[in-house]
XYZ file of C-alpha atoms in Angstrom:
381
model
C 39.028 49.161 -30.897
C 35.776 47.275 -30.338
C 36.328 43.880 -28.742
C 34.408 40.700 -29.609
C 31.160 40.216 -27.742
C 28.804 42.968 -26.634
C 29.837 46.629 -26.542
C 27.333 49.089 -25.066
C 27.523 52.834 -25.707
C 25.290 54.932 -23.463
C 24.767 58.635 -22.997
C 22.219 61.428 -23.440
C 20.497 61.917 -26.782
C 22.381 64.097 -29.224
C 25.864 63.130 -28.024
C 26.822 61.035 -31.059
C 25.981 57.420 -30.251
C 24.006 57.010 -33.462
C 26.829 58.669 -35.416
C 29.090 55.762 -34.512
C 26.454 53.175 -35.400
C 25.791 55.010 -38.655
C 29.505 55.117 -39.479
C 29.830 51.351 -39.068
C 26.770 50.841 -41.249
C 28.104 53.227 -43.904
C 31.412 51.372 -44.174
C 29.441 48.171 -44.718
C 26.817 49.478 -47.157
C 27.953 52.896 -48.476
C 24.668 54.294 -47.238
C 22.999 55.707 -44.147
C 20.034 54.164 -42.360
C 18.775 57.660 -41.493
C 19.103 59.807 -44.620
C 19.038 59.214 -48.358
C 21.912 61.549 -49.307
C 25.432 62.127 -48.000
C 25.049 65.838 -47.235
C 23.711 65.444 -43.672
C 26.588 63.087 -42.822
C 29.172 65.881 -42.983
C 29.718 68.124 -39.967
C 28.370 71.636 -40.404
C 31.043 73.895 -41.821
C 33.108 71.007 -43.234
C 33.238 70.073 -46.913
C 33.839 66.361 -46.417
C 33.863 63.524 -43.888
C 36.466 60.784 -43.448
C 35.655 57.267 -42.264
C 38.401 54.811 -41.310
C 37.778 51.277 -40.127
C 40.193 48.486 -39.289
C 38.324 45.278 -40.101
C 39.229 41.808 -38.890
C 37.322 38.883 -40.390
C 37.800 35.315 -41.536
C 39.290 36.753 -44.716
C 42.038 38.588 -42.796
C 42.731 42.181 -41.757
C 41.831 45.214 -43.837
C 41.915 48.993 -43.523
C 38.973 50.765 -45.139
C 39.052 54.530 -45.752
C 36.129 56.436 -47.223
C 36.100 60.116 -48.104
C 32.478 61.323 -48.219
C 32.125 64.270 -50.626
C 28.525 65.514 -50.892
C 27.729 66.576 -54.433
C 30.914 64.972 -55.742
C 32.278 61.479 -56.165
C 33.271 59.758 -52.948
C 36.765 58.266 -52.697
C 37.603 54.880 -51.242
C 40.894 53.224 -50.316
C 41.522 49.655 -49.243
C 44.781 49.027 -47.399
C 45.944 52.484 -48.543
C 45.344 51.654 -52.234
C 42.694 53.735 -54.080
C 39.805 51.821 -55.642
C 38.322 52.969 -58.965
C 34.719 52.597 -57.761
C 33.428 52.960 -54.191
C 31.232 49.871 -54.508
C 34.366 47.719 -54.747
C 34.705 48.105 -50.989
C 31.416 46.296 -50.379
C 31.849 42.969 -48.634
C 34.970 43.899 -46.679
C 32.822 44.698 -43.633
C 29.430 43.091 -43.215
C 26.976 44.498 -40.712
C 23.278 44.302 -39.840
C 21.875 47.434 -38.233
C 18.548 47.712 -36.452
C 17.265 51.166 -35.491
C 13.944 52.855 -34.684
C 13.711 53.902 -38.343
C 13.221 50.220 -39.209
C 9.595 50.412 -38.136
C 9.118 51.797 -41.664
C 9.963 48.325 -42.991
C 6.526 47.268 -41.749
C 4.473 50.465 -41.734
C 6.136 52.397 -44.545
C 5.833 52.435 -48.318
C 6.846 49.452 -50.506
C 10.094 51.220 -51.380
C 11.336 50.604 -47.828
C 10.901 46.860 -48.224
C 12.409 46.809 -51.715
C 15.456 48.603 -50.322
C 15.724 46.010 -47.558
C 15.817 43.205 -50.124
C 18.307 44.917 -52.415
C 20.620 45.938 -49.577
C 20.647 42.336 -48.385
C 21.320 41.069 -51.912
C 24.383 43.306 -52.103
C 25.530 42.170 -48.663
C 25.309 38.506 -49.661
C 26.851 39.040 -53.104
C 28.419 42.482 -53.757
C 28.121 42.052 -57.533
C 24.439 42.913 -57.161
C 25.454 46.512 -56.453
C 26.233 46.854 -60.164
C 23.023 45.050 -61.158
C 21.006 47.374 -58.946
C 22.748 50.486 -60.282
C 22.267 49.416 -63.906
C 18.577 48.724 -63.370
C 17.965 52.074 -61.662
C 19.754 53.868 -64.498
C 17.572 52.160 -67.115
C 14.392 53.032 -65.185
C 15.406 56.707 -65.062
C 16.219 56.847 -68.778
C 13.094 54.978 -69.824
C 10.889 57.154 -67.600
C 12.349 60.293 -69.173
C 11.563 58.881 -72.622
C 7.997 58.035 -71.602
C 7.436 61.573 -70.344
C 8.836 62.999 -73.568
C 6.669 60.665 -75.642
C 3.562 61.453 -73.586
C 4.066 65.171 -74.270
C 4.017 64.497 -78.037
C 0.872 62.368 -78.060
C -2.223 63.933 -79.695
C -4.660 65.327 -77.138
C -7.473 62.959 -76.321
C -5.471 59.961 -77.538
C -2.901 59.241 -74.813
C -1.127 56.043 -75.674
C -3.650 55.596 -78.428
C -3.478 52.385 -80.334
C 0.262 53.033 -80.441
C 0.434 52.594 -84.224
C 0.245 55.931 -85.984
C 0.243 58.017 -82.801
C 3.737 57.407 -81.469
C 6.524 58.581 -83.811
C 8.268 55.600 -85.365
C 11.718 56.612 -84.203
C 10.490 57.120 -80.640
C 8.674 53.777 -80.693
C 11.858 52.026 -81.794
C 13.821 53.791 -79.070
C 11.257 52.738 -76.476
C 11.501 49.144 -77.732
C 15.255 49.267 -77.165
C 14.787 50.544 -73.624
C 12.188 47.822 -73.027
C 14.845 45.249 -73.883
C 17.332 46.807 -71.467
C 14.741 47.093 -68.695
C 13.658 43.468 -69.126
C 17.242 42.201 -69.166
C 18.368 44.123 -66.071
C 15.042 43.635 -64.307
C 15.031 39.875 -64.849
C 18.382 39.463 -63.108
C 17.315 41.598 -60.148
C 13.892 39.960 -59.883
C 15.300 36.422 -60.051
C 17.653 37.242 -57.184
C 14.891 38.804 -55.103
C 12.594 35.808 -55.523
C 15.356 33.453 -54.428
C 16.211 35.680 -51.478
C 12.603 35.825 -50.245
C 12.297 32.056 -50.471
C 15.447 31.578 -48.377
C 14.446 34.285 -45.874
C 10.950 32.954 -45.157
C 11.851 30.342 -42.510
C 14.341 32.687 -40.823
C 11.731 35.449 -40.563
C 9.108 33.089 -39.166
C 11.519 31.687 -36.567
C 12.848 35.094 -35.513
C 9.345 36.536 -35.178
C 8.225 33.652 -33.001
C 11.315 34.020 -30.821
C 10.993 37.801 -30.354
C 7.213 38.106 -30.063
C 6.627 35.111 -27.804
C 4.969 32.852 -30.401
C 2.328 35.323 -31.539
C 1.687 35.147 -35.242
C 2.832 33.323 -37.230
C 4.642 35.783 -39.462
C 4.815 35.282 -43.207
C 6.305 36.980 -46.257
C 5.589 36.766 -49.960
C 6.719 38.593 -53.074
C 4.226 40.357 -55.353
C 5.494 41.262 -58.811
C 4.169 44.054 -61.017
C 3.428 41.486 -63.738
C 2.224 37.834 -63.636
C 4.770 35.251 -62.513
C 2.441 32.281 -62.067
C 4.367 30.192 -64.584
C 7.724 31.046 -63.044
C 7.482 29.465 -59.591
C 10.682 28.325 -57.875
C 12.985 31.063 -59.080
C 16.615 30.111 -59.366
C 19.207 30.846 -56.724
C 21.699 33.688 -56.558
C 25.274 33.977 -55.361
C 25.767 33.194 -51.702
C 22.178 32.039 -51.071
C 21.384 29.121 -53.339
C 22.794 27.092 -56.189
C 23.292 28.348 -59.723
C 21.548 25.544 -61.640
C 19.071 27.049 -64.056
C 19.803 30.708 -63.239
C 20.327 31.753 -66.867
C 17.248 29.819 -67.976
C 15.088 31.370 -65.257
C 16.396 34.841 -66.066
C 15.396 34.289 -69.684
C 11.883 33.190 -68.723
C 11.367 36.261 -66.552
C 12.901 38.515 -69.207
C 10.432 37.258 -71.817
C 7.470 37.643 -69.431
C 8.568 41.140 -68.484
C 8.993 42.244 -72.088
C 5.477 41.018 -72.891
C 4.101 42.871 -69.863
C 5.838 46.060 -70.986
C 4.216 45.830 -74.411
C 0.786 45.360 -72.863
C 1.277 48.228 -70.451
C 2.671 50.687 -73.006
C -0.586 52.630 -73.586
C -1.014 53.175 -69.842
C 2.642 54.082 -69.418
C 2.456 56.644 -72.211
C -0.696 58.096 -70.723
C 0.869 58.508 -67.287
C 4.472 59.102 -68.285
C 5.801 56.559 -65.792
C 7.275 53.059 -65.901
C 4.636 50.688 -64.506
C 6.396 47.347 -64.945
C 9.518 46.090 -63.213
C 11.094 45.336 -59.843
C 10.857 49.017 -58.856
C 7.056 48.543 -58.662
C 7.088 45.250 -56.731
C 6.118 44.632 -53.125
C 7.397 42.447 -50.304
C 4.170 41.550 -48.508
C 4.406 40.949 -44.744
C 1.746 39.140 -42.735
C 0.978 38.420 -39.113
C -1.403 35.508 -38.994
C -3.772 35.824 -41.940
C -3.720 39.626 -42.082
C -1.337 42.013 -43.840
C 1.015 43.598 -41.341
C 0.705 47.059 -42.813
C -2.470 48.554 -41.414
C -3.377 45.594 -39.188
C -0.377 44.745 -37.002
C -0.256 46.298 -33.547
C 2.676 48.471 -32.518
C 4.321 45.563 -30.694
C 3.704 43.168 -33.580
C 5.193 45.698 -36.011
C 8.336 46.006 -33.875
C 8.633 42.233 -33.641
C 8.289 41.869 -37.405
C 10.839 44.599 -38.130
C 13.245 42.885 -35.739
C 12.531 39.541 -37.400
C 13.533 40.943 -40.808
C 16.883 42.155 -39.490
C 17.556 39.002 -37.492
C 16.734 36.909 -40.566
C 19.247 38.966 -42.548
C 21.819 38.354 -39.830
C 21.239 34.578 -39.907
C 21.527 34.542 -43.683
C 24.795 36.468 -43.693
C 26.429 34.218 -41.121
C 25.900 30.948 -43.024
C 29.465 31.073 -44.354
C 30.822 31.022 -40.799
C 31.845 34.700 -40.693
C 29.415 36.599 -38.457
C 28.488 40.152 -39.466
C 28.608 42.924 -36.877
C 25.172 43.306 -35.291
C 24.230 46.888 -34.370
C 21.235 47.710 -32.153
C 20.849 51.474 -32.211
C 18.561 52.740 -29.440
C 16.302 49.725 -29.871
C 15.638 48.534 -26.331
C 13.890 51.753 -25.296
C 11.205 50.991 -27.874
C 10.463 47.454 -26.648
C 8.477 46.103 -23.715
C 10.274 44.070 -21.051
C 9.412 40.711 -22.595
C 10.671 41.615 -26.044
C 13.812 43.162 -24.569
C 14.727 39.986 -22.743
C 13.926 37.709 -25.686
C 15.957 39.881 -28.082
C 18.879 39.925 -25.661
C 18.790 36.135 -25.420
C 18.840 35.876 -29.240
C 21.781 38.209 -29.877
C 23.893 37.722 -26.768
C 25.973 34.969 -28.352
C 26.776 36.873 -31.555
C 30.443 37.367 -32.354
C 30.237 41.173 -32.142
C 27.285 43.290 -31.022
C 27.211 47.093 -30.719
C 24.383 48.470 -28.575
C 23.501 52.138 -28.072
C 21.140 53.390 -25.383
C 20.296 56.748 -23.833
C 19.560 55.053 -20.516
C 21.850 52.179 -19.461
C 18.994 50.559 -17.549
C 17.189 49.970 -20.866
C 19.816 47.385 -21.841
C 18.972 43.942 -20.436
C 21.349 42.669 -17.790
C 21.979 39.559 -19.900
C 23.920 41.605 -22.447
C 27.201 41.755 -20.566
C 30.375 43.161 -22.041
C 32.347 46.365 -22.401
C 30.449 49.540 -21.546
C 31.289 53.089 -22.603
C 29.883 56.524 -21.811
C 29.421 58.953 -24.690
C 29.314 62.686 -23.979
C 30.996 66.006 -24.662
C 32.601 64.607 -27.789
C 34.365 61.808 -25.918
C 33.968 58.052 -25.459
C 35.164 56.811 -22.074
C 35.204 53.341 -20.537
C 32.450 52.974 -17.950
C 33.598 49.770 -16.251
């Protein structure tokens, strides 16, 4: 059992330290920070993996059990009772994990940053797992329809003037999918806008603290369609108030539906969905320059850390600290950033640190230490 405070797991690479960090993260999010599918999470030669976690929080004690079945539906039990849907376990354990892969939050494609926002939305309010799933389903269905429609368009007239070139039945079907996309997309987009607004000061403060006041760091949200008339998006569960949420959703839904109509010729020509939250971008800046392509390696690390630390601060506002996991992070940082990060996280309720070399962990992070090797975890002090 991991005690409160700092727990450090050290040992050679390949001995399983990251497996433990990944397991904690999976119980909290139902996903891995390393891979996109469940297949690589199962030991070679096995057909499934079992995760069990005893969780103690302000809400009480809970036993979480997850059966990971690649290619089939996963099974989840809470306090020995089966749950109909795995996502119902979300919120029982809350965790923020930082790993070397997080450099992609700054240097990678926009999808990495969209995933960061949506994962944090679900962590703050688990109901957004269903919103996210519904939106992704609509995007897949609408994209399939666009590709089918594009294949039927007369050659030389992709998208055409729409009237007379797109079969009437298919046009009506596409209109129906536009309505579903706008409705689901408006709810997700409203929540993202609120989340970014709340995160901004936390990101700026964390970046200044980690980097040593270089910057400043800034974030902004760029939508795939104009939102100039929709400033000050309404709040979402767990982050801001609910006044005006339905009204703001409606405004965004109307704007998104209009944008879909305008973009239809281009969408039919390309066979892809060009409008919606799946095409948006979380823009990161250091000073006046975009971080992607301009930030140095150290600045990129500081900004990636700032995003995770901001998420941690947001999740702890209700008085129940999430578990903070630092997976092989200190080896990637210079001495100054190591010490500043250690000072920031040392007082957290529970911190799990992994390191190949114990000397990489700053002396200020005192607590229980374990050696990991040969399939065993043994107390080192």
